CSV table of C-alpha atoms and ligand atoms in Angstrom, one decimal:
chain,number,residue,atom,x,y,z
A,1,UNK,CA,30.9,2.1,15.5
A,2,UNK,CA,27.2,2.9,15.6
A,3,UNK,CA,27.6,6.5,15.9
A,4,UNK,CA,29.7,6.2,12.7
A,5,UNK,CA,27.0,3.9,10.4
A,6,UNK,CA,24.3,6.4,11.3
A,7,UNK,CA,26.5,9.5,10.6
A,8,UNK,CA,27.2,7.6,7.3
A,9,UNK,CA,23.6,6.9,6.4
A,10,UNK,CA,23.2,10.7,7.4
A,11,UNK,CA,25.8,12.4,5.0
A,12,UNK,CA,25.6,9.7,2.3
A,13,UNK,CA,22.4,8.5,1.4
A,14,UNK,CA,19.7,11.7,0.5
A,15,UNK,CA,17.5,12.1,2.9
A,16,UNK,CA,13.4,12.4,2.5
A,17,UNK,CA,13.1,14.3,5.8
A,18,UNK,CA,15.1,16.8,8.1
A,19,UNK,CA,14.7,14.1,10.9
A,20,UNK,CA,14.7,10.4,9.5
A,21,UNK,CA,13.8,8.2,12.5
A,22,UNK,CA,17.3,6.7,11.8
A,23,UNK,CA,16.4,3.5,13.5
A,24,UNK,CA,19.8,0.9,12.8
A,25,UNK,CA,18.1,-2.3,11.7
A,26,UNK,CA,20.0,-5.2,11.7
A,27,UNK,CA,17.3,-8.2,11.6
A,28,UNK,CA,14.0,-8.7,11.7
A,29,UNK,CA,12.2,-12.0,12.0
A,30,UNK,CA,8.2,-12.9,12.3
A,31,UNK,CA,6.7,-9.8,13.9
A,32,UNK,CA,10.2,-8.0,15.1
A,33,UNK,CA,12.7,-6.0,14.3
A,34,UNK,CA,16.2,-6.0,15.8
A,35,UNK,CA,18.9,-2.6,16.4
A,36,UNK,CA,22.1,-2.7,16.4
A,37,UNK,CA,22.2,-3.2,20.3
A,38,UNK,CA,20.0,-6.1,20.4
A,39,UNK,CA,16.7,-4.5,21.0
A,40,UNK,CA,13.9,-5.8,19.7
A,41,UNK,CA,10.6,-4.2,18.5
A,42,UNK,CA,7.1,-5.5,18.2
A,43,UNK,CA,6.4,-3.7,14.5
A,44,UNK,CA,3.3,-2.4,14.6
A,45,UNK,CA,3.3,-1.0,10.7
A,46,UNK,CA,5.1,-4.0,8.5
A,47,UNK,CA,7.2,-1.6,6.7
A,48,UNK,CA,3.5,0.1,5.7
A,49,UNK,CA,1.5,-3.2,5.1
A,50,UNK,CA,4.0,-4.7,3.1
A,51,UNK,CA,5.1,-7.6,5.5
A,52,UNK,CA,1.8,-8.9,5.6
A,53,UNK,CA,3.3,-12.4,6.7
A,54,UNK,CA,5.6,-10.9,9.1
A,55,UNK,CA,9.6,-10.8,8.7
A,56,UNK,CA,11.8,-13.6,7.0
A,57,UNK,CA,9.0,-16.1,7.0
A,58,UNK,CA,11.1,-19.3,5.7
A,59,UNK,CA,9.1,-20.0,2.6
A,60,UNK,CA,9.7,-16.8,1.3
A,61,UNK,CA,13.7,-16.8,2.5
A,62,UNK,CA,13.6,-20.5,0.8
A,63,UNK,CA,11.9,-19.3,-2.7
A,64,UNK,CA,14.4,-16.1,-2.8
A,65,UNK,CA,17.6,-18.5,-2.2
A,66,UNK,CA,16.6,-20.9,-4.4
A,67,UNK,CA,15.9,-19.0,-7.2
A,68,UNK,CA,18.6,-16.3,-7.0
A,69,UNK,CA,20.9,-19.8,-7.3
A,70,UNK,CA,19.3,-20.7,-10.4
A,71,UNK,CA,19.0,-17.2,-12.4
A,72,UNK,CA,18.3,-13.7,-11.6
A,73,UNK,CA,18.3,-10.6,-14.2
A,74,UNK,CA,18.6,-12.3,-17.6
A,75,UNK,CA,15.8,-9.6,-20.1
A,76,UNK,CA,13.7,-6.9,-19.6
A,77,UNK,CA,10.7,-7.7,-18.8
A,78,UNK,CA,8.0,-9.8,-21.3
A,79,UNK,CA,11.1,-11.1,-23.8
A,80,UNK,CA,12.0,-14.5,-21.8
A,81,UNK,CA,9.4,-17.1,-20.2
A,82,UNK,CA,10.4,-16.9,-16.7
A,83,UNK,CA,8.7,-19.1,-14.5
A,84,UNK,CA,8.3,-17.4,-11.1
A,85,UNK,CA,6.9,-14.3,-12.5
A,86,UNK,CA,4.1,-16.6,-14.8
A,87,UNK,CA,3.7,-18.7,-11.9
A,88,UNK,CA,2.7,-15.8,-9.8
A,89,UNK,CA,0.5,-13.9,-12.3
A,90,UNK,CA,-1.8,-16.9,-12.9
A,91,UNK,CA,-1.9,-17.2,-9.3
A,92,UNK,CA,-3.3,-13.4,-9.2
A,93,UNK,CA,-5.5,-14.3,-12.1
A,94,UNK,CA,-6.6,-17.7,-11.9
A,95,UNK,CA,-7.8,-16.0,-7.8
A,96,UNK,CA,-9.3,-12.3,-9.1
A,97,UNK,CA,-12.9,-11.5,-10.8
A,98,UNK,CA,-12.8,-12.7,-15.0
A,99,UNK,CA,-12.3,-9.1,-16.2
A,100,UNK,CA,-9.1,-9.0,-14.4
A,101,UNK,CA,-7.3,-11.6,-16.1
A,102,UNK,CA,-3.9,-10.3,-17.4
A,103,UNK,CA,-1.0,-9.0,-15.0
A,104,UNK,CA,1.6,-6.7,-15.9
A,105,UNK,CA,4.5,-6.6,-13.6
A,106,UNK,CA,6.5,-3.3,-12.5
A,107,UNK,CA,8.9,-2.6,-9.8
A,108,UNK,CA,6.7,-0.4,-7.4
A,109,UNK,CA,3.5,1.4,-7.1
A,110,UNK,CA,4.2,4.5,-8.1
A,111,UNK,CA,5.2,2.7,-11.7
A,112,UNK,CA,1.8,0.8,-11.4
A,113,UNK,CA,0.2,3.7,-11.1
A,114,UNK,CA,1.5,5.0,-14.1
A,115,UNK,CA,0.9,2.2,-15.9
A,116,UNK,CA,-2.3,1.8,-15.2
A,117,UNK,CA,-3.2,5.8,-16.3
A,118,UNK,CA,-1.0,4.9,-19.4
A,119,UNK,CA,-3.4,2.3,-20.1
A,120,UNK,CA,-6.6,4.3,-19.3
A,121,UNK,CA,-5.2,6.9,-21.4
A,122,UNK,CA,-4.9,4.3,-24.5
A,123,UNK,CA,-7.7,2.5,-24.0
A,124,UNK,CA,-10.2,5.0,-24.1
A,125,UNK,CA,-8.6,7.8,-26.0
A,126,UNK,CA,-9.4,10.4,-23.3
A,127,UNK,CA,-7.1,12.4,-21.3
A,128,UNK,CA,-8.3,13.4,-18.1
A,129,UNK,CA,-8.3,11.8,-14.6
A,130,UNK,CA,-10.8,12.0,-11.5
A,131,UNK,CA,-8.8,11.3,-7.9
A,132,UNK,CA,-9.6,11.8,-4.6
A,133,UNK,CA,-8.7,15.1,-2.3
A,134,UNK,CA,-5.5,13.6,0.1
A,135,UNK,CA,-5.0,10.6,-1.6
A,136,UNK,CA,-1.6,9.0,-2.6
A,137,UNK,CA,-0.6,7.3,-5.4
A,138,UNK,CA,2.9,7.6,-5.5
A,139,UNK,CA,5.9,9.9,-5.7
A,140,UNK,CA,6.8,9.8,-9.5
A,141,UNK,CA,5.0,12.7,-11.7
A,142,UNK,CA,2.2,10.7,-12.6
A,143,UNK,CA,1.2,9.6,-9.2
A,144,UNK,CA,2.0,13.1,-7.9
A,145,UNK,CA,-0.6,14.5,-10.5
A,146,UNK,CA,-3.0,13.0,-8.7
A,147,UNK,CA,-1.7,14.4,-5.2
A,148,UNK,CA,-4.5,17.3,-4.4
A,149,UNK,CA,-2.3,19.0,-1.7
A,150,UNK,CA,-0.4,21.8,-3.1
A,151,UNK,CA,2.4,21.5,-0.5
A,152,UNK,CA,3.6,18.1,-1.9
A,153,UNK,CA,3.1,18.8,-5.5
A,154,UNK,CA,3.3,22.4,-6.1
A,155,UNK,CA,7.2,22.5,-6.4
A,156,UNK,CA,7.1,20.1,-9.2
A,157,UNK,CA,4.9,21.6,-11.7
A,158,UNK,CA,3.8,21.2,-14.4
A,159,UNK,CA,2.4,17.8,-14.1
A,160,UNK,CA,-0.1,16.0,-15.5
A,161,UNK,CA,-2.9,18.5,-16.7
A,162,UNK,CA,-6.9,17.7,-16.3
A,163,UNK,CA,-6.9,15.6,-12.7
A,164,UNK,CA,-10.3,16.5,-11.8
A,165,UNK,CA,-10.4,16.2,-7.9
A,166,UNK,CA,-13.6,15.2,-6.0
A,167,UNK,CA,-13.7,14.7,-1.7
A,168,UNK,CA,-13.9,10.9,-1.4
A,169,UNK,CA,-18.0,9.7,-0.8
A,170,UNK,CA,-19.1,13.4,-2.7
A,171,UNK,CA,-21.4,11.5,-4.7
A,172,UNK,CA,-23.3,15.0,-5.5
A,173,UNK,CA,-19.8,16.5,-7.2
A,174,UNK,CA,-19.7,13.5,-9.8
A,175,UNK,CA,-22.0,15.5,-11.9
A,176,UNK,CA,-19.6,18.6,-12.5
A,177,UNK,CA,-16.6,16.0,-13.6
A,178,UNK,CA,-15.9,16.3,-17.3
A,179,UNK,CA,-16.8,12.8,-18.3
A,180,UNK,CA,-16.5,12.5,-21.9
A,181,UNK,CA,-12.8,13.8,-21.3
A,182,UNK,CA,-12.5,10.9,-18.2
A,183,UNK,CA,-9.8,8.2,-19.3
A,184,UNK,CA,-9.6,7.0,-15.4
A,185,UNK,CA,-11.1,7.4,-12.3
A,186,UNK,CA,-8.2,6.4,-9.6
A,187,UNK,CA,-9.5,5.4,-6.2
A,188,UNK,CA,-8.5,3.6,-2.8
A,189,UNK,CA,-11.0,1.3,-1.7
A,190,UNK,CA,-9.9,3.0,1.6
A,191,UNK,CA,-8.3,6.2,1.7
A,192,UNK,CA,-5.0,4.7,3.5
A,193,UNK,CA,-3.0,8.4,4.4
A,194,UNK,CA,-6.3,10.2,5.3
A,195,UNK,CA,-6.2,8.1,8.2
A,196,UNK,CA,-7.8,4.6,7.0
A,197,UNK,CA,-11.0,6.3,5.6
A,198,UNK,CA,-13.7,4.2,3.6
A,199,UNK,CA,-14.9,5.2,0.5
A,200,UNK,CA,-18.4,4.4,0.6
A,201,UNK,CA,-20.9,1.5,-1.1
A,202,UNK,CA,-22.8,4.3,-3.0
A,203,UNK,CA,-19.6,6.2,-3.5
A,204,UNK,CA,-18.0,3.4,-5.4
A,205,UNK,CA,-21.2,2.0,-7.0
A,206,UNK,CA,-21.8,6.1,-8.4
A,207,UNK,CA,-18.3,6.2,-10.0
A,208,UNK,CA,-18.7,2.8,-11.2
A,209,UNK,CA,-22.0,3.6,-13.0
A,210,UNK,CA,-20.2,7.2,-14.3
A,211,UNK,CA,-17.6,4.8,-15.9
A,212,UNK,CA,-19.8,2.4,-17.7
A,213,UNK,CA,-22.1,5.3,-19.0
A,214,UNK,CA,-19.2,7.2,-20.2
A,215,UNK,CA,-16.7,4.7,-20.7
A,216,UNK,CA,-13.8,5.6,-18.5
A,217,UNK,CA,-12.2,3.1,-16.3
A,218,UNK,CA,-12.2,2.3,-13.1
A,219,UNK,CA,-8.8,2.1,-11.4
A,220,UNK,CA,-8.5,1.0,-7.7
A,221,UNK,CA,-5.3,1.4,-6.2
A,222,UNK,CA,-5.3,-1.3,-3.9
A,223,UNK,CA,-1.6,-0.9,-3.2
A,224,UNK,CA,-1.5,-0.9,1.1
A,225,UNK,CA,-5.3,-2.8,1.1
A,226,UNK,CA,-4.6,-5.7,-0.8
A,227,UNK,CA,-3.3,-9.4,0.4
A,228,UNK,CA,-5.6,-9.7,3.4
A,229,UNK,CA,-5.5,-6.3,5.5
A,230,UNK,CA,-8.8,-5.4,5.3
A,231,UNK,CA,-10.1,-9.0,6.4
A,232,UNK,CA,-10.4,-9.9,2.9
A,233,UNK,CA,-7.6,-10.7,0.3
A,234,UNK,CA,-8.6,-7.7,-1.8
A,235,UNK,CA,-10.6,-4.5,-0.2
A,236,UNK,CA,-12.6,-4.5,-3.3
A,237,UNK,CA,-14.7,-7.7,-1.9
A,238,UNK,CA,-16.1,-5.8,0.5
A,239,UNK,CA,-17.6,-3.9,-2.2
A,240,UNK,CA,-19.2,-6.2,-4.8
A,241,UNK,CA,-17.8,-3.9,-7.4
A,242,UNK,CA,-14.9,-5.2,-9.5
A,243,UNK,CA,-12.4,-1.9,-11.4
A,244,UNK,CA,-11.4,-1.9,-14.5
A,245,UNK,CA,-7.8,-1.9,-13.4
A,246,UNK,CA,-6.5,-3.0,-10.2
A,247,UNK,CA,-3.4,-2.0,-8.9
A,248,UNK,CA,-1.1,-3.6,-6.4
A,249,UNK,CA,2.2,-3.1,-4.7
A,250,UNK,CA,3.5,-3.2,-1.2
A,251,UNK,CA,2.7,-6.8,0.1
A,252,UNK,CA,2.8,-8.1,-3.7
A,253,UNK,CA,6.4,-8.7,-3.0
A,254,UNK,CA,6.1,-10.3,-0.1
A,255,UNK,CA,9.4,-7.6,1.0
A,256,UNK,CA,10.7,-7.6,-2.8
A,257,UNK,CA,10.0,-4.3,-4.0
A,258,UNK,CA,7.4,-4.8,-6.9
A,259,UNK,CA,4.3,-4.1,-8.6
A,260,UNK,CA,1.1,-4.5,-10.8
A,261,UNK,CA,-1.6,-3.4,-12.8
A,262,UNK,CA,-4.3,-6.5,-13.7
A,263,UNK,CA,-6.7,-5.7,-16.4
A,264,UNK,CA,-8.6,-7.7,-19.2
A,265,UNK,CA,-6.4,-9.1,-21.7
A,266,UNK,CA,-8.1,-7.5,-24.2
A,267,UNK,CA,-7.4,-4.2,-22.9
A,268,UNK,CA,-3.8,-4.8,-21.8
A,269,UNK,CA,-3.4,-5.8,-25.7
A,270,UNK,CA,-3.3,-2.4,-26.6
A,271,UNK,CA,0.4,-1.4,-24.8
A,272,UNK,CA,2.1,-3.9,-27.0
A,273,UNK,CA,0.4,-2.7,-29.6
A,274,UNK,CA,0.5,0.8,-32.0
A,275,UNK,CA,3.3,1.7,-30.7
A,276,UNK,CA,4.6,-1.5,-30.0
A,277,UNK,CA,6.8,-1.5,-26.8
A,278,UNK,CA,4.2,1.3,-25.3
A,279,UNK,CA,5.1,0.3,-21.7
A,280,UNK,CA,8.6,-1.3,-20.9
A,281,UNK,CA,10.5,-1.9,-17.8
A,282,UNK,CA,13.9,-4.0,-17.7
A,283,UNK,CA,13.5,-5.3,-14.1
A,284,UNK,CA,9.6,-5.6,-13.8
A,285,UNK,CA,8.7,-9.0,-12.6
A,286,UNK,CA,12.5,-9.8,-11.7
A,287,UNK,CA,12.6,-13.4,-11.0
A,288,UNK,CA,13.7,-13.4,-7.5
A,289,UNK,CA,11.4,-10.8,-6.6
A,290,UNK,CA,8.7,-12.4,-8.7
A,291,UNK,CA,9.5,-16.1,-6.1
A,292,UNK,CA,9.7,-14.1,-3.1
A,293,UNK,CA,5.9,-12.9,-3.9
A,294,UNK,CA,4.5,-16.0,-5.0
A,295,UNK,CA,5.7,-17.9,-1.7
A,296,UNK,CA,4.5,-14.7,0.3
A,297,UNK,CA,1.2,-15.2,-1.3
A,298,UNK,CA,1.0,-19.1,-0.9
A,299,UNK,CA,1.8,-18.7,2.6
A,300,UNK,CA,-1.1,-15.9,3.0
A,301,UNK,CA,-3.9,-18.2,1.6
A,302,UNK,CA,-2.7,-21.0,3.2
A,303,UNK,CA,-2.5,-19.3,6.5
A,304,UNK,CA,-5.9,-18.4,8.6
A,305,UNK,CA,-4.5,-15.0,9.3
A,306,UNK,CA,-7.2,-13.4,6.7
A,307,UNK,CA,-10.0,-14.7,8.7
A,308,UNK,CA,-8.3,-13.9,11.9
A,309,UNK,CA,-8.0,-10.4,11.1
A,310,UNK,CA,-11.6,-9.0,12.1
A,311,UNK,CA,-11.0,-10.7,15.7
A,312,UNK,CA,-7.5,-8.7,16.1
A,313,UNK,CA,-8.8,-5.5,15.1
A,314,UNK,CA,-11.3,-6.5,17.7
A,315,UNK,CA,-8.6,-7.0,20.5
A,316,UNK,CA,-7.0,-3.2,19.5
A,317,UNK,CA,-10.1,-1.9,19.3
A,318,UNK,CA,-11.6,-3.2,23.0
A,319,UNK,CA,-7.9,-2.3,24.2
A,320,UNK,CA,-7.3,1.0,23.1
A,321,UNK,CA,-9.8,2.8,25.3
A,322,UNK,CA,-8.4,6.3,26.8
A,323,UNK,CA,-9.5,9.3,26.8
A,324,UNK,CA,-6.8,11.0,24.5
A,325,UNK,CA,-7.8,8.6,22.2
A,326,UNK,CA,-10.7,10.5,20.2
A,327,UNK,CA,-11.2,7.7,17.5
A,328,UNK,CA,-10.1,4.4,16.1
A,329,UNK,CA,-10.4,4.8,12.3
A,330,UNK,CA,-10.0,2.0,9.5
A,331,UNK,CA,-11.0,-1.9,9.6
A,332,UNK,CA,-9.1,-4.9,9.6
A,333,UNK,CA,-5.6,-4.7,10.5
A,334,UNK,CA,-5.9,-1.0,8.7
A,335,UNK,CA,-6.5,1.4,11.4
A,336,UNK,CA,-5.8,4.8,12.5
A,337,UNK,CA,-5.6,6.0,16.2
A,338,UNK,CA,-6.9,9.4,16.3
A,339,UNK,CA,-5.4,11.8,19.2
A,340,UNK,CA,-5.2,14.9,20.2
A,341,UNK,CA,-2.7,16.6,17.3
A,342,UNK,CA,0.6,16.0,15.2
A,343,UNK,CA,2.9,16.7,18.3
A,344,UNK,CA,0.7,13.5,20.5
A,345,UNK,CA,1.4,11.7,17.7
A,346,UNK,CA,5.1,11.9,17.4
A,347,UNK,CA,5.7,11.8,21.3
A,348,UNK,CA,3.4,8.9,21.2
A,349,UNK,CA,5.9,6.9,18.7
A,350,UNK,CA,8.8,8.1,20.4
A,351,UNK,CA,7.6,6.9,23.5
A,352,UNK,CA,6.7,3.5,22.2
A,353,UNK,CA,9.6,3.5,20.3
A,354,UNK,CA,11.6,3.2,24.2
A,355,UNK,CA,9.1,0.2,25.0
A,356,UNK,CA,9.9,-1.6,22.1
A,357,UNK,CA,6.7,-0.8,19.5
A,358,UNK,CA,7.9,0.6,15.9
A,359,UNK,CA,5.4,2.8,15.0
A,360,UNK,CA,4.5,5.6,12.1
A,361,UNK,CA,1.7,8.6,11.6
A,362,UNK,CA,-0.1,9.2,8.3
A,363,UNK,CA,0.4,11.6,5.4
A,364,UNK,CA,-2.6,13.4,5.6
A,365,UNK,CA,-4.1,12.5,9.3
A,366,UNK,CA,-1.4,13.5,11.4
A,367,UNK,CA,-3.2,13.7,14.1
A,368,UNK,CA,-3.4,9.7,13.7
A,369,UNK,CA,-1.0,6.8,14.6
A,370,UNK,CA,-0.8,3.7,12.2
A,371,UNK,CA,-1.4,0.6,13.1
A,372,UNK,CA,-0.5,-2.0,10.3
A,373,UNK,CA,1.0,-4.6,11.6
A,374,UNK,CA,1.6,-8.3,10.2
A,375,UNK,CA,-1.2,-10.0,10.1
A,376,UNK,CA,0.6,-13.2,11.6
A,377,UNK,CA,1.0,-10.9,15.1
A,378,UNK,CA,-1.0,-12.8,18.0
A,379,UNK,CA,-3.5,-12.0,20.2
A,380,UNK,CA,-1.1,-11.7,23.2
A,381,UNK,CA,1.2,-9.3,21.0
A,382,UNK,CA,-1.9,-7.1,20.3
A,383,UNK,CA,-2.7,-6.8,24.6
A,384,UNK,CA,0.9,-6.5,25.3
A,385,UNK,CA,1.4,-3.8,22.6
A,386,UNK,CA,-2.1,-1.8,23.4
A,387,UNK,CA,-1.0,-1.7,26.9
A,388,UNK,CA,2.7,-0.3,26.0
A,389,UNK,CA,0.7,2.4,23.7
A,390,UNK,CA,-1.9,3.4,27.1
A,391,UNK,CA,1.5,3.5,29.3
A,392,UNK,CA,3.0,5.7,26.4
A,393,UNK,CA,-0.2,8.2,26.3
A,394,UNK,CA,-0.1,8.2,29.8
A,395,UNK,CA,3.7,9.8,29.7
A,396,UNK,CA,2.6,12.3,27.4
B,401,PLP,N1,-0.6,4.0,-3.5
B,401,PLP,C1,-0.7,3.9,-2.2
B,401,PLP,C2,-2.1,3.8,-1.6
B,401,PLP,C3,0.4,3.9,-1.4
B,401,PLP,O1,0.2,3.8,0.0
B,401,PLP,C4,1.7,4.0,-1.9
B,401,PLP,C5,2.9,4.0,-1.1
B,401,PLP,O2,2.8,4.3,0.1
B,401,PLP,C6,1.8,4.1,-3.3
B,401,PLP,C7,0.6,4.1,-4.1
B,401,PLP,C8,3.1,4.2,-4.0
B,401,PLP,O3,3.8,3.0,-3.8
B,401,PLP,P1,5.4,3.0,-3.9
B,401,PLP,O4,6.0,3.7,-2.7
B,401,PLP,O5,5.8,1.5,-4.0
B,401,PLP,O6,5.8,3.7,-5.2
């Protein structure tokens, strides 16, 4: 029976890579997942920092129930008043800086993304984009215009023209960018698949001076940073600068697949406007998806797991002391385990993988392992799993 469901995931569904982990799910609850023979894993990555408030938290179950028994799918987005998805974006508002007062709801981040470039694009009346060498925005062909590695983007061309590409904290090689062609600039806060790298103070205060002198705007992709992971509910707090457009995904859904771009209302104005309809989605917002992120978020903010976050990076960080482990990267429940290569890395997850710790490496640091886990995993989780990884180096 098992052998069969994973030979039909394997010939059925289209894969993403030659060798899928291919680990049969069956539950997950709080800060575990569950196979099909009854193990159970400590997840150490929350689906990549979506499950910010662990698995199945009963609010969220409750919201989803109760709202998929009173309507689901009933117009694309922005025709009806619908409630949950209101509900939710005054919450985002009514909690984010003044000039980010209106939310438009999509269905991922990659669509956010585009959305938010779309808007760039009409709001200034410029063309071009500045994004960071190994950042990721997204698999669609906007997002993957923004991808600087050749190996992920060069079989799909032509993308978007005119993404002007600077190394994240260059300040010096903001001069040579084209500004008065700049609609956007589009940056993480912290570079998440370069292995939890953060953009600097000065960085971000340069670009955000380069977009008010040449009006371009400001983009943050806050898509695996926001809802707490960083040790504040958005990353840009650290920073004391606010974008021009934020964009969120991941945890918005609280496990609902959705997404957003939040921008001044004035600015927003212009996608409903000349042409009329200029960015449309049918399930954007969808209600059920729309409750299961507003309960997500209530329970977040209500929790103390945001100010708890700094003292369980703390516990990872006193733990995971070894000499194959070169450097601990990122902040927050954000951070990056640095080894010795690719190949650690993978026999690393494997290994934990047999003592019960799910696990993943990064896009573009693949010499790192991830650690994203909820942010409602307790201290004793975070000694039991740091000395699982030090037994799983040790085998190496
Ligand atoms: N931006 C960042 C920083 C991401 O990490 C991701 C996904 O991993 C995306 C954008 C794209 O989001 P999605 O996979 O929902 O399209």
């Amino acid at each position: 029976m098992h052998a069969f469901a994973r030979q039909t995931f394997l010939e059925n569904m289209a894969q993403t890579s030659p060798n899928p982990l291919a680990l049969h799910v069956v539950r997950a609850e709080g800060n575990y997942l569950y196979d099909v023979d009854g193990r159970k894993y400590l997840d150490l990555i929350a689906g990549i920092s979506v499950c910010n408030v662990g698995h199945q938290h009963p609010k969220v179950v409750a919201a989803v129930q109760q709202q998929a028994s009173e309507f689901m799918h009933v117009m694309v987005y922005g025709e009806t008043v619908q409630t949950p998805q209101s509900t939710y974006a005054k919450q985002l508002v009514d909690i984010l800086p003044t000039p980010l007062n209106c939310c438009y709801f999509v269905n991922s981040g990659a669509e956010a993304i585009d959305g938010a470039m779309k808007l760039a694009k009409k709001v200034t009346r410029k063309t071009d984009f500045v994004a960071l060498v190994d950042a990721y925005h997204g698999s669609t062909h906007g997002p993957l215009s923004l991808m600087s590695n050749d190996y992920y983007s060069q079989a799909f061309r032509p993308l978007l023209p005119s993404v002007h590409f600077v190394h994240q904290n260059d300040i010096a090689a903001l001069d040579a960018i084209p500004w008065d062609r700049v609609a956007g600039v589009i940056v993480e806060v912290v570079q998440a698949e370069r292995g939890d790298q953060w953009s600097s103070a000065e960085f971000l205060q340069a670009l955000r001076a380069h977009c008010d002198k040449h009006c371009s705007l400001l983009i943050f992709d806050e898509i695996q940073t926001g809802f707490g992971r960083t040790g504040k509910l958005f990353a840009f707090e650290h920073t004391g600068i606010v974008p021009d457009i934020l964009v969120l995904g991941k945890a918005l859904g609280g496990g609902m697949p959705m997404g957003a771009f939040l921008s001044d209302r004035r600015l927003m104005a212009q996608l409903s406007d000349q042409p009329i309809l200029g960015h449309i989605t049918t399930f954007g917002g969808h209600p059920v998806v729309a409750a299961a992120g507003n309960a997500a978020f209530e329970v977040l903010v209500a929790s103390n797991w945001i100010n708890e976050v700094y003292h369980k990076e703390f516990i990872f960080r006193q733990c995971l002391v070894h000499p194959a482990i070169k450097a601990v990267h990122g902040k927050g429940l954000m951070l990056a385990v640095e080894m010795a290569n690719f190949e650690t890395v993978q026999l690393c997850i494997e290994k934990m993988l047999n003592k019960g710790l799910f696990s993943d490496w990064f896009l573009f640091a693949p010499n790192c392992l991830r650690l994203s886990p909820p942010l409602s995993i307790t201290d004793e989780e975070i000694h039991w799993a740091c000395n699982r990884i030090l037994e799983a180096i040790e085998e190496i």
